[in-house]
């Protein structure tokens, strides 16, 4: 038996077969190298049931025979070296299946691919990039992410701004445009919708064919690295939307890769995802686990992403999710949880945090599965954050109600606190909520044009003050009226109108206020950070609460009704001065409040179970946030010692 195959050690192949290869991309796929004095490209591809595998491409005129690869023992991997081949060559694998079917497949490990509609892989090594983000990495090590602000700007690279129809800005151009904007508006991170190669623009990158290929729509892998490097230089983290739950059925992709159900598994009921027209991965197969875990490490190691938002966790772990009854299957225990998927997710997170302890692993999970953000040694899945889909659904449902109906649905406002500390939550206002006829965030609000703006400002204030980290999809920051159109650029033109411009500046001020107030983020996941003042005021549709931390306290008041209260009294926990930080209804933000009191002194009048209270003017559809400065209680006349 050979000790190696053109430099690939048997140990590497063994680990790949066992599901324990964390860096399989270092030897799988196409790698330019010099072997025994000869320059060329080494190929390695997993096709265990194939009779034969060869490489065809522009270098041999797409000759039907191709350059044959050698079977590496019993590993199921075919390996070969083509002398004289250079970076940039187009290629595919020609696979003869066990049934004599001839398949032309793109490389699952291709590091670069042709732009659609073409589907060939491109020989593209792992070139060194001159990173200059050491200071960013050093700062990231100092404080756990839980104790830092996390305000994510979710963006789709193909529609934030574009030059024209299907004429996109490159990664490098986005580095000069998007990054300064995100910095100016106060976000801490950009989260990109999937950037892997995909054939259909309308899938937004969620139906992948090239899991290791940065999509060629926006330029080269080096340009993507340039974009991320610039983000880090400007103090911005970058999160990649990652899709390990399914893949599309295009013939050049993973489906029946060697003529057999390989990546998708043999049980078609489990493989089929009819809602999306895709196939789910077979997490029971060790080589599939090596492929996926290595893919996660690839993006983190080679591109310096600061985290992964793992898509569709609910679908990954639930055998029945998004499937009709005829496709339901059961696990070995008779339940509907995918036990192999659970094991995969735990192994994924353990591996990622082994190499990158301070990374962000965010689960986009709509299920009620417990302990998603608990460590695996405590029985959890091992993520460090989970999207709070319950909060998002309840709040958007509530904001669409008329003020009269809100009095009967007050629980939609308050229920989230019952479970807010059961996981480490991110409060997402994401792309999924502003497409497919769901309307934009602004247009979800009840009421007239002016009332919609007032309520969106109020809603954003409540979102910022509620425990949990934050995520907002692009366009929401200026109140885009139309829902997201993935084939067109965002409606930047609406910023010529005062209402949208005022919203834009309000969100900017709100974001920076959040960044500058540690009370809003340094202990998000400690129940001690939150205290209700008035929680049951359903008749007036109002809530008030305290945020606390070692840095002090903030008092938040939200009026979800259309009524104006000129002398509204609420309880206050301490005696002193309450200074206004944010008022969503001020004229400068597009509201109607002209005379706003900046400081309010609490009084020794008990209210809402508190020893003190404050009186203020509370306009309709308004969010107000106050900081607090303690002050000694002045003695009353009958308390003065007259001796």
PDB file of C-alpha atoms in Angstrom, residues 198-442:
ATOM      1  CA  UNK A 198     -25.094  29.184  -6.369  1.00  0.00           C
ATOM      2  CA  UNK A 199     -26.813  28.869  -9.748  1.00  0.00           C
ATOM      3  CA  UNK A 200     -30.017  30.853  -9.133  1.00  0.00           C
ATOM      4  CA  UNK A 201     -29.898  34.524  -8.101  1.00  0.00           C
ATOM      5  CA  UNK A 202     -33.371  34.327  -6.572  1.00  0.00           C
ATOM      6  CA  UNK A 203     -32.196  31.758  -4.018  1.00  0.00           C
ATOM      7  CA  UNK A 204     -30.080  34.561  -2.440  1.00  0.00           C
ATOM      8  CA  UNK A 205     -27.313  31.990  -2.003  1.00  0.00           C
ATOM      9  CA  UNK A 206     -29.275  29.513   0.107  1.00  0.00           C
ATOM     10  CA  UNK A 207     -29.240  26.814  -2.614  1.00  0.00           C
ATOM     11  CA  UNK A 208     -25.545  26.098  -2.974  1.00  0.00           C
ATOM     12  CA  UNK A 209     -23.511  24.184  -5.541  1.00  0.00           C
ATOM     13  CA  UNK A 210     -20.025  25.410  -4.589  1.00  0.00           C
ATOM     14  CA  UNK A 211     -19.671  25.174  -0.826  1.00  0.00           C
ATOM     15  CA  UNK A 212     -15.993  26.160  -0.957  1.00  0.00           C
ATOM     16  CA  UNK A 213     -16.324  28.746  -3.752  1.00  0.00           C
ATOM     17  CA  UNK A 214     -16.941  32.410  -2.990  1.00  0.00           C
ATOM     18  CA  UNK A 215     -19.526  33.343  -5.575  1.00  0.00           C
ATOM     19  CA  UNK A 216     -17.945  34.754  -8.709  1.00  0.00           C
ATOM     20  CA  UNK A 217     -20.795  37.275  -9.072  1.00  0.00           C
ATOM     21  CA  UNK A 218     -18.862  39.725  -6.912  1.00  0.00           C
ATOM     22  CA  UNK A 219     -15.271  38.970  -7.845  1.00  0.00           C
ATOM     23  CA  UNK A 220     -12.391  36.783  -6.757  1.00  0.00           C
ATOM     24  CA  UNK A 221     -11.579  35.102  -3.432  1.00  0.00           C
ATOM     25  CA  UNK A 222      -8.804  37.670  -2.902  1.00  0.00           C
ATOM     26  CA  UNK A 223     -11.313  40.488  -3.262  1.00  0.00           C
ATOM     27  CA  UNK A 224     -13.552  38.880  -0.641  1.00  0.00           C
ATOM     28  CA  UNK A 225     -10.561  38.699   1.693  1.00  0.00           C
ATOM     29  CA  UNK A 226      -9.885  42.353   0.947  1.00  0.00           C
ATOM     30  CA  UNK A 227     -13.449  43.219   1.973  1.00  0.00           C
ATOM     31  CA  UNK A 228     -13.204  41.311   5.250  1.00  0.00           C
ATOM     32  CA  UNK A 229      -9.768  42.740   5.976  1.00  0.00           C
ATOM     33  CA  UNK A 230     -11.111  46.261   5.485  1.00  0.00           C
ATOM     34  CA  UNK A 231     -14.012  45.508   7.845  1.00  0.00           C
ATOM     35  CA  UNK A 232     -11.554  44.438  10.520  1.00  0.00           C
ATOM     36  CA  UNK A 233      -9.359  47.479   9.921  1.00  0.00           C
ATOM     37  CA  UNK A 234     -12.442  49.636  10.558  1.00  0.00           C
ATOM     38  CA  UNK A 235     -13.480  47.693  13.674  1.00  0.00           C
ATOM     39  CA  UNK A 236     -16.334  45.768  12.042  1.00  0.00           C
ATOM     40  CA  UNK A 237     -16.831  42.024  12.481  1.00  0.00           C
ATOM     41  CA  UNK A 238     -18.102  39.885   9.597  1.00  0.00           C
ATOM     42  CA  UNK A 239     -20.560  36.992   9.889  1.00  0.00           C
ATOM     43  CA  UNK A 240     -21.240  34.532   7.072  1.00  0.00           C
ATOM     44  CA  UNK A 241     -24.679  33.048   6.547  1.00  0.00           C
ATOM     45  CA  UNK A 242     -23.780  29.350   6.269  1.00  0.00           C
ATOM     46  CA  UNK A 243     -26.048  26.636   4.839  1.00  0.00           C
ATOM     47  CA  UNK A 244     -25.237  23.098   6.066  1.00  0.00           C
ATOM     48  CA  UNK A 245     -28.842  21.951   5.929  1.00  0.00           C
ATOM     49  CA  UNK A 246     -29.414  21.270   2.241  1.00  0.00           C
ATOM     50  CA  UNK A 247     -28.150  21.639  -1.317  1.00  0.00           C
ATOM     51  CA  UNK A 248     -29.787  22.149  -4.691  1.00  0.00           C
ATOM     52  CA  UNK A 249     -30.460  19.423  -7.234  1.00  0.00           C
ATOM     53  CA  UNK A 250     -28.614  20.864 -10.232  1.00  0.00           C
ATOM     54  CA  UNK A 251     -26.961  18.093 -12.230  1.00  0.00           C
ATOM     55  CA  UNK A 252     -23.439  19.471 -11.863  1.00  0.00           C
ATOM     56  CA  UNK A 253     -23.753  19.634  -8.080  1.00  0.00           C
ATOM     57  CA  UNK A 254     -23.758  17.163  -5.187  1.00  0.00           C
ATOM     58  CA  UNK A 255     -26.936  15.284  -6.080  1.00  0.00           C
ATOM     59  CA  UNK A 256     -26.160  11.613  -6.856  1.00  0.00           C
ATOM     60  CA  UNK A 257     -22.570  12.688  -7.117  1.00  0.00           C
ATOM     61  CA  UNK A 258     -21.081   9.337  -8.129  1.00  0.00           C
ATOM     62  CA  UNK A 259     -24.350   7.956  -9.459  1.00  0.00           C
ATOM     63  CA  UNK A 260     -25.536   6.971  -6.008  1.00  0.00           C
ATOM     64  CA  UNK A 261     -27.171   9.008  -3.218  1.00  0.00           C
ATOM     65  CA  UNK A 262     -23.920  10.085  -1.614  1.00  0.00           C
ATOM     66  CA  UNK A 263     -24.192  13.437   0.157  1.00  0.00           C
ATOM     67  CA  UNK A 264     -27.974  13.145   0.495  1.00  0.00           C
ATOM     68  CA  UNK A 265     -28.231   9.587   1.792  1.00  0.00           C
ATOM     69  CA  UNK A 266     -30.221   6.630   0.494  1.00  0.00           C
ATOM     70  CA  UNK A 267     -33.549   7.259   2.265  1.00  0.00           C
ATOM     71  CA  UNK A 268     -35.320   9.551  -0.161  1.00  0.00           C
ATOM     72  CA  UNK A 269     -37.952  10.479   2.412  1.00  0.00           C
ATOM     73  CA  UNK A 270     -35.259  11.973   4.582  1.00  0.00           C
ATOM     74  CA  UNK A 271     -33.342  13.460   1.675  1.00  0.00           C
ATOM     75  CA  UNK A 272     -36.204  15.354   0.030  1.00  0.00           C
ATOM     76  CA  UNK A 273     -37.068  18.885   1.164  1.00  0.00           C
ATOM     77  CA  UNK A 274     -40.048  19.667  -1.079  1.00  0.00           C
ATOM     78  CA  UNK A 275     -40.668  23.142   0.362  1.00  0.00           C
ATOM     79  CA  UNK A 276     -37.365  24.333  -1.098  1.00  0.00           C
ATOM     80  CA  UNK A 277     -36.924  21.742  -3.857  1.00  0.00           C
ATOM     81  CA  UNK A 278     -33.589  20.700  -2.364  1.00  0.00           C
ATOM     82  CA  UNK A 279     -31.932  17.708  -0.696  1.00  0.00           C
ATOM     83  CA  UNK A 280     -30.807  17.494   2.919  1.00  0.00           C
ATOM     84  CA  UNK A 281     -27.376  16.227   3.890  1.00  0.00           C
ATOM     85  CA  UNK A 282     -26.915  12.747   5.314  1.00  0.00           C
ATOM     86  CA  UNK A 283     -25.432  13.555   8.735  1.00  0.00           C
ATOM     87  CA  UNK A 284     -25.036   9.865   9.526  1.00  0.00           C
ATOM     88  CA  UNK A 285     -22.315   9.588   6.908  1.00  0.00           C
ATOM     89  CA  UNK A 286     -18.872  10.303   8.309  1.00  0.00           C
ATOM     90  CA  UNK A 287     -17.440  11.703   5.071  1.00  0.00           C
ATOM     91  CA  UNK A 288     -20.337  14.177   4.869  1.00  0.00           C
ATOM     92  CA  UNK A 289     -19.515  15.352   8.390  1.00  0.00           C
ATOM     93  CA  UNK A 290     -15.873  15.831   7.366  1.00  0.00           C
ATOM     94  CA  UNK A 291     -17.015  17.796   4.300  1.00  0.00           C
ATOM     95  CA  UNK A 292     -19.278  20.125   6.297  1.00  0.00           C
ATOM     96  CA  UNK A 293     -17.119  20.697   9.385  1.00  0.00           C
ATOM     97  CA  UNK A 294     -14.087  21.321   7.180  1.00  0.00           C
ATOM     98  CA  UNK A 295     -16.195  23.777   5.202  1.00  0.00           C
ATOM     99  CA  UNK A 296     -16.965  25.772   8.347  1.00  0.00           C
ATOM    100  CA  UNK A 297     -13.289  25.838   9.312  1.00  0.00           C
ATOM    101  CA  UNK A 298     -12.338  26.800   5.742  1.00  0.00           C
ATOM    102  CA  UNK A 299     -14.368  30.012   5.822  1.00  0.00           C
ATOM    103  CA  UNK A 300     -13.086  30.909   9.284  1.00  0.00           C
ATOM    104  CA  UNK A 301      -9.446  30.081   8.613  1.00  0.00           C
ATOM    105  CA  UNK A 302      -9.008  31.185   5.023  1.00  0.00           C
ATOM    106  CA  UNK A 303     -11.304  34.235   5.034  1.00  0.00           C
ATOM    107  CA  UNK A 304     -11.174  35.370   8.673  1.00  0.00           C
ATOM    108  CA  UNK A 305     -14.931  35.444   9.156  1.00  0.00           C
ATOM    109  CA  UNK A 306     -15.827  36.245  12.756  1.00  0.00           C
ATOM    110  CA  UNK A 307     -18.771  33.924  12.941  1.00  0.00           C
ATOM    111  CA  UNK A 308     -21.311  31.772  11.169  1.00  0.00           C
ATOM    112  CA  UNK A 309     -25.060  32.174  11.187  1.00  0.00           C
ATOM    113  CA  UNK A 310     -26.165  28.555  10.733  1.00  0.00           C
ATOM    114  CA  UNK A 311     -29.251  28.470   8.549  1.00  0.00           C
ATOM    115  CA  UNK A 312     -32.410  26.403   9.154  1.00  0.00           C
ATOM    116  CA  UNK A 313     -31.380  24.619  12.351  1.00  0.00           C
ATOM    117  CA  UNK A 314     -34.997  23.612  12.980  1.00  0.00           C
ATOM    118  CA  UNK A 315     -35.104  21.805   9.635  1.00  0.00           C
ATOM    119  CA  UNK A 316     -31.750  20.157  10.302  1.00  0.00           C
ATOM    120  CA  UNK A 317     -32.773  18.664  13.650  1.00  0.00           C
ATOM    121  CA  UNK A 318     -36.448  17.832  12.991  1.00  0.00           C
ATOM    122  CA  UNK A 319     -37.187  14.962  10.584  1.00  0.00           C
ATOM    123  CA  UNK A 320     -40.730  16.279  10.093  1.00  0.00           C
ATOM    124  CA  UNK A 321     -40.004  19.992   9.648  1.00  0.00           C
ATOM    125  CA  UNK A 322     -41.284  21.475   6.370  1.00  0.00           C
ATOM    126  CA  UNK A 323     -42.344  18.040   5.108  1.00  0.00           C
ATOM    127  CA  UNK A 324     -45.748  16.546   4.260  1.00  0.00           C
ATOM    128  CA  UNK A 325     -46.838  13.503   6.313  1.00  0.00           C
ATOM    129  CA  UNK A 326     -45.934  11.070   3.534  1.00  0.00           C
ATOM    130  CA  UNK A 327     -42.267  12.055   3.954  1.00  0.00           C
ATOM    131  CA  UNK A 328     -42.179  11.700   7.738  1.00  0.00           C
ATOM    132  CA  UNK A 329     -39.670   9.232   9.182  1.00  0.00           C
ATOM    133  CA  UNK A 330     -38.706   8.292  12.733  1.00  0.00           C
ATOM    134  CA  UNK A 331     -35.368   7.957  14.459  1.00  0.00           C
ATOM    135  CA  UNK A 332     -34.108   4.813  16.215  1.00  0.00           C
ATOM    136  CA  UNK A 333     -35.950   5.856  19.386  1.00  0.00           C
ATOM    137  CA  UNK A 334     -39.250   6.331  17.588  1.00  0.00           C
ATOM    138  CA  UNK A 335     -39.079  10.132  17.704  1.00  0.00           C
ATOM    139  CA  UNK A 336     -38.787  12.818  15.045  1.00  0.00           C
ATOM    140  CA  UNK A 337     -35.493  14.379  16.162  1.00  0.00           C
ATOM    141  CA  UNK A 338     -32.634  13.695  13.755  1.00  0.00           C
ATOM    142  CA  UNK A 339     -30.160  12.180  16.202  1.00  0.00           C
ATOM    143  CA  UNK A 340     -27.346  12.174  13.644  1.00  0.00           C
ATOM    144  CA  UNK A 341     -27.943  15.872  12.973  1.00  0.00           C
ATOM    145  CA  UNK A 342     -27.782  16.605  16.707  1.00  0.00           C
ATOM    146  CA  UNK A 343     -24.434  14.804  16.885  1.00  0.00           C
ATOM    147  CA  UNK A 344     -23.214  16.750  13.840  1.00  0.00           C
ATOM    148  CA  UNK A 345     -24.157  20.145  15.288  1.00  0.00           C
ATOM    149  CA  UNK A 346     -22.474  19.342  18.574  1.00  0.00           C
ATOM    150  CA  UNK A 347     -19.324  18.196  16.790  1.00  0.00           C
ATOM    151  CA  UNK A 348     -19.437  21.301  14.594  1.00  0.00           C
ATOM    152  CA  UNK A 349     -19.561  23.701  17.528  1.00  0.00           C
ATOM    153  CA  UNK A 350     -16.997  21.790  19.563  1.00  0.00           C
ATOM    154  CA  UNK A 351     -14.622  21.892  16.602  1.00  0.00           C
ATOM    155  CA  UNK A 352     -15.152  25.569  15.819  1.00  0.00           C
ATOM    156  CA  UNK A 353     -14.669  26.666  19.411  1.00  0.00           C
ATOM    157  CA  UNK A 354     -11.622  24.419  19.762  1.00  0.00           C
ATOM    158  CA  UNK A 355      -9.862  26.450  17.077  1.00  0.00           C
ATOM    159  CA  UNK A 356     -11.617  29.803  17.612  1.00  0.00           C
ATOM    160  CA  UNK A 357     -12.859  30.198  21.212  1.00  0.00           C
ATOM    161  CA  UNK A 358     -14.225  33.743  20.737  1.00  0.00           C
ATOM    162  CA  UNK A 359     -16.117  33.163  17.534  1.00  0.00           C
ATOM    163  CA  UNK A 360     -19.850  33.731  16.984  1.00  0.00           C
ATOM    164  CA  UNK A 361     -21.958  30.661  16.193  1.00  0.00           C
ATOM    165  CA  UNK A 362     -25.558  31.794  15.701  1.00  0.00           C
ATOM    166  CA  UNK A 363     -28.401  29.314  15.271  1.00  0.00           C
ATOM    167  CA  UNK A 364     -31.267  30.429  13.050  1.00  0.00           C
ATOM    168  CA  UNK A 365     -33.691  28.170  14.869  1.00  0.00           C
ATOM    169  CA  UNK A 366     -37.475  28.446  15.020  1.00  0.00           C
ATOM    170  CA  UNK A 367     -37.924  25.237  17.020  1.00  0.00           C
ATOM    171  CA  UNK A 368     -38.539  24.790  20.745  1.00  0.00           C
ATOM    172  CA  UNK A 369     -35.532  22.499  21.073  1.00  0.00           C
ATOM    173  CA  UNK A 370     -33.978  23.207  24.477  1.00  0.00           C
ATOM    174  CA  UNK A 371     -30.432  24.296  25.307  1.00  0.00           C
ATOM    175  CA  UNK A 372     -29.395  25.385  21.839  1.00  0.00           C
ATOM    176  CA  UNK A 373     -26.906  27.835  23.356  1.00  0.00           C
ATOM    177  CA  UNK A 374     -25.747  25.643  26.208  1.00  0.00           C
ATOM    178  CA  UNK A 375     -22.306  23.998  25.958  1.00  0.00           C
ATOM    179  CA  UNK A 376     -22.274  20.434  24.716  1.00  0.00           C
ATOM    180  CA  UNK A 377     -20.848  19.199  28.025  1.00  0.00           C
ATOM    181  CA  UNK A 378     -24.072  20.467  29.613  1.00  0.00           C
ATOM    182  CA  UNK A 379     -26.229  18.671  27.064  1.00  0.00           C
ATOM    183  CA  UNK A 380     -26.648  21.643  24.734  1.00  0.00           C
ATOM    184  CA  UNK A 381     -26.022  22.008  21.016  1.00  0.00           C
ATOM    185  CA  UNK A 382     -23.072  24.278  21.710  1.00  0.00           C
ATOM    186  CA  UNK A 383     -24.043  27.465  19.844  1.00  0.00           C
ATOM    187  CA  UNK A 384     -23.372  30.707  21.673  1.00  0.00           C
ATOM    188  CA  UNK A 385     -26.356  32.582  20.193  1.00  0.00           C
ATOM    189  CA  UNK A 386     -29.830  31.779  18.918  1.00  0.00           C
ATOM    190  CA  UNK A 387     -32.213  33.928  16.910  1.00  0.00           C
ATOM    191  CA  UNK A 388     -35.309  34.786  18.977  1.00  0.00           C
ATOM    192  CA  UNK A 389     -37.945  33.973  16.390  1.00  0.00           C
ATOM    193  CA  UNK A 390     -40.699  33.948  19.003  1.00  0.00           C
ATOM    194  CA  UNK A 391     -40.073  37.567  19.992  1.00  0.00           C
ATOM    195  CA  UNK A 392     -39.910  38.606  16.358  1.00  0.00           C
ATOM    196  CA  UNK A 393     -43.172  36.878  15.391  1.00  0.00           C
ATOM    197  CA  UNK A 394     -45.068  38.157  18.435  1.00  0.00           C
ATOM    198  CA  UNK A 395     -43.888  41.735  17.993  1.00  0.00           C
ATOM    199  CA  UNK A 396     -44.562  41.981  14.267  1.00  0.00           C
ATOM    200  CA  UNK A 397     -47.995  40.506  14.817  1.00  0.00           C
ATOM    201  CA  UNK A 398     -48.634  43.049  17.591  1.00  0.00           C
ATOM    202  CA  UNK A 399     -47.403  46.036  15.572  1.00  0.00           C
ATOM    203  CA  UNK A 400     -49.864  45.223  12.772  1.00  0.00           C
ATOM    204  CA  UNK A 401     -52.823  45.493  15.169  1.00  0.00           C
ATOM    205  CA  UNK A 402     -54.928  48.612  15.606  1.00  0.00           C
ATOM    206  CA  UNK A 403     -54.601  50.349  19.002  1.00  0.00           C
ATOM    207  CA  UNK A 404     -58.074  49.062  19.921  1.00  0.00           C
ATOM    208  CA  UNK A 405     -57.052  45.461  19.226  1.00  0.00           C
ATOM    209  CA  UNK A 406     -53.735  45.828  21.047  1.00  0.00           C
ATOM    210  CA  UNK A 407     -55.512  46.094  24.380  1.00  0.00           C
ATOM    211  CA  UNK A 408     -56.643  42.478  23.911  1.00  0.00           C
ATOM    212  CA  UNK A 409     -53.221  41.203  22.813  1.00  0.00           C
ATOM    213  CA  UNK A 410     -50.989  42.768  25.481  1.00  0.00           C
ATOM    214  CA  UNK A 411     -49.352  39.392  26.160  1.00  0.00           C
ATOM    215  CA  UNK A 412     -47.593  39.625  22.808  1.00  0.00           C
ATOM    216  CA  UNK A 413     -45.545  42.465  24.294  1.00  0.00           C
ATOM    217  CA  UNK A 414     -44.687  40.849  27.590  1.00  0.00           C
ATOM    218  CA  UNK A 415     -44.419  37.096  26.978  1.00  0.00           C
ATOM    219  CA  UNK A 416     -40.838  37.224  25.687  1.00  0.00           C
ATOM    220  CA  UNK A 417     -39.433  38.088  29.112  1.00  0.00           C
ATOM    221  CA  UNK A 418     -40.665  34.746  30.469  1.00  0.00           C
ATOM    222  CA  UNK A 419     -38.088  32.950  28.316  1.00  0.00           C
ATOM    223  CA  UNK A 420     -35.641  35.770  27.457  1.00  0.00           C
ATOM    224  CA  UNK A 421     -32.891  34.259  29.608  1.00  0.00           C
ATOM    225  CA  UNK A 422     -33.376  30.596  28.708  1.00  0.00           C
ATOM    226  CA  UNK A 423     -30.986  31.027  25.738  1.00  0.00           C
ATOM    227  CA  UNK A 424     -28.503  33.640  24.552  1.00  0.00           C
ATOM    228  CA  UNK A 425     -30.802  35.418  22.134  1.00  0.00           C
ATOM    229  CA  UNK A 426     -30.340  37.717  19.161  1.00  0.00           C
ATOM    230  CA  UNK A 427     -33.451  39.753  18.318  1.00  0.00           C
ATOM    231  CA  UNK A 428     -33.653  39.469  14.497  1.00  0.00           C
ATOM    232  CA  UNK A 429     -35.449  41.807  12.117  1.00  0.00           C
ATOM    233  CA  UNK A 430     -34.192  39.891   9.125  1.00  0.00           C
ATOM    234  CA  UNK A 431     -34.617  39.561   5.365  1.00  0.00           C
ATOM    235  CA  UNK A 432     -37.140  36.734   5.772  1.00  0.00           C
ATOM    236  CA  UNK A 433     -39.669  39.184   7.215  1.00  0.00           C
ATOM    237  CA  UNK A 434     -39.616  41.665   4.325  1.00  0.00           C
ATOM    238  CA  UNK A 435     -40.060  39.464   1.219  1.00  0.00           C
ATOM    239  CA  UNK A 436     -42.656  37.294  -0.535  1.00  0.00           C
ATOM    240  CA  UNK A 437     -45.576  39.604   0.167  1.00  0.00           C
ATOM    241  CA  UNK A 438     -44.819  40.032   3.875  1.00  0.00           C
ATOM    242  CA  UNK A 439     -44.243  43.787   3.317  1.00  0.00           C
ATOM    243  CA  UNK A 440     -41.461  45.956   4.688  1.00  0.00           C
ATOM    244  CA  UNK A 441     -41.083  46.665   8.388  1.00  0.00           C
ATOM    245  CA  UNK A 442     -42.477  50.175   7.859  1.00  0.00           C
TER     246      UNK A 442
END
